[in-house]
Short mmCIF file of C-alpha atoms in Angstrom, two decimals:
data_model
loop_
_atom_site.label_atom_id
_atom_site.label_comp_id
_atom_site.label_asym_id
_atom_site.label_seq_id
_atom_site.Cartn_x
_atom_site.Cartn_y
_atom_site.Cartn_z
CA MET A 132 -47.56 8.70 54.82
CA ASN A 133 -44.24 8.40 56.60
CA SER A 134 -41.72 6.09 54.89
CA GLU A 135 -39.00 6.15 57.57
CA ARG A 136 -37.63 2.84 58.74
CA VAL A 137 -38.19 1.83 62.32
CA LYS A 138 -34.93 0.78 63.97
CA GLN A 139 -35.03 -2.43 65.95
CA HIS A 140 -32.99 -2.37 69.13
CA ARG A 141 -30.87 -5.43 69.68
CA PRO A 142 -28.83 -6.39 72.73
CA ALA A 143 -25.17 -5.36 72.67
CA ARG A 144 -24.03 -8.93 73.34
CA GLY A 145 -22.97 -11.39 70.65
CA THR A 146 -25.26 -13.54 68.58
CA ALA A 147 -25.86 -16.02 71.42
CA GLY A 148 -28.82 -13.96 72.59
CA ASN A 149 -29.68 -14.04 76.26
CA ARG A 150 -27.74 -17.22 77.01
CA ARG A 151 -25.74 -16.87 80.22
CA ARG A 152 -23.03 -19.12 81.57
CA GLY A 153 -23.37 -20.75 84.94
CA PRO A 154 -20.98 -19.74 87.70
CA MET A 155 -18.80 -22.85 87.33
CA ALA A 156 -18.54 -22.48 83.55
CA GLN A 157 -17.68 -18.79 83.97
CA ALA A 158 -14.97 -19.64 86.53
CA VAL A 159 -13.46 -22.27 84.21
CA ARG A 160 -13.52 -19.82 81.30
CA ASN A 161 -11.88 -17.09 83.37
CA MET A 162 -9.18 -19.50 84.56
CA GLY A 163 -8.48 -20.49 80.96
CA ILE A 164 -8.13 -16.85 79.96
CA MET A 165 -5.72 -16.21 82.84
CA LEU A 166 -3.61 -19.27 82.01
CA ASP A 167 -3.51 -18.30 78.35
CA THR A 168 -2.40 -14.78 79.24
CA ALA A 169 0.28 -16.08 81.61
CA ALA A 170 1.60 -18.49 78.97
CA ARG A 171 1.79 -15.68 76.41
CA VAL A 172 3.75 -13.49 78.84
CA VAL A 173 6.16 -16.35 79.65
CA PHE A 174 6.77 -17.32 76.03
CA LEU A 175 6.49 -13.93 74.31
CA GLY A 176 7.49 -11.51 77.04
CA ARG A 177 5.58 -8.49 78.25
CA ASP A 178 5.84 -6.73 74.90
CA GLY A 179 4.45 -9.71 72.98
CA VAL A 180 7.68 -10.18 71.04
CA GLY A 181 9.44 -13.54 70.94
CA LEU A 182 12.90 -14.12 72.40
#
């Protein structure tokens, strides 16, 4: 009798499973990420260090 465990393969994504965002929600999310990045560069500089 073989007592090895059988590995279960899970998707590499997060815990949300197979949930996908719609195109509009994805565009809004991407815009938010870009604005956040731009604000960090403006306020912290390219090196991420304050003035």
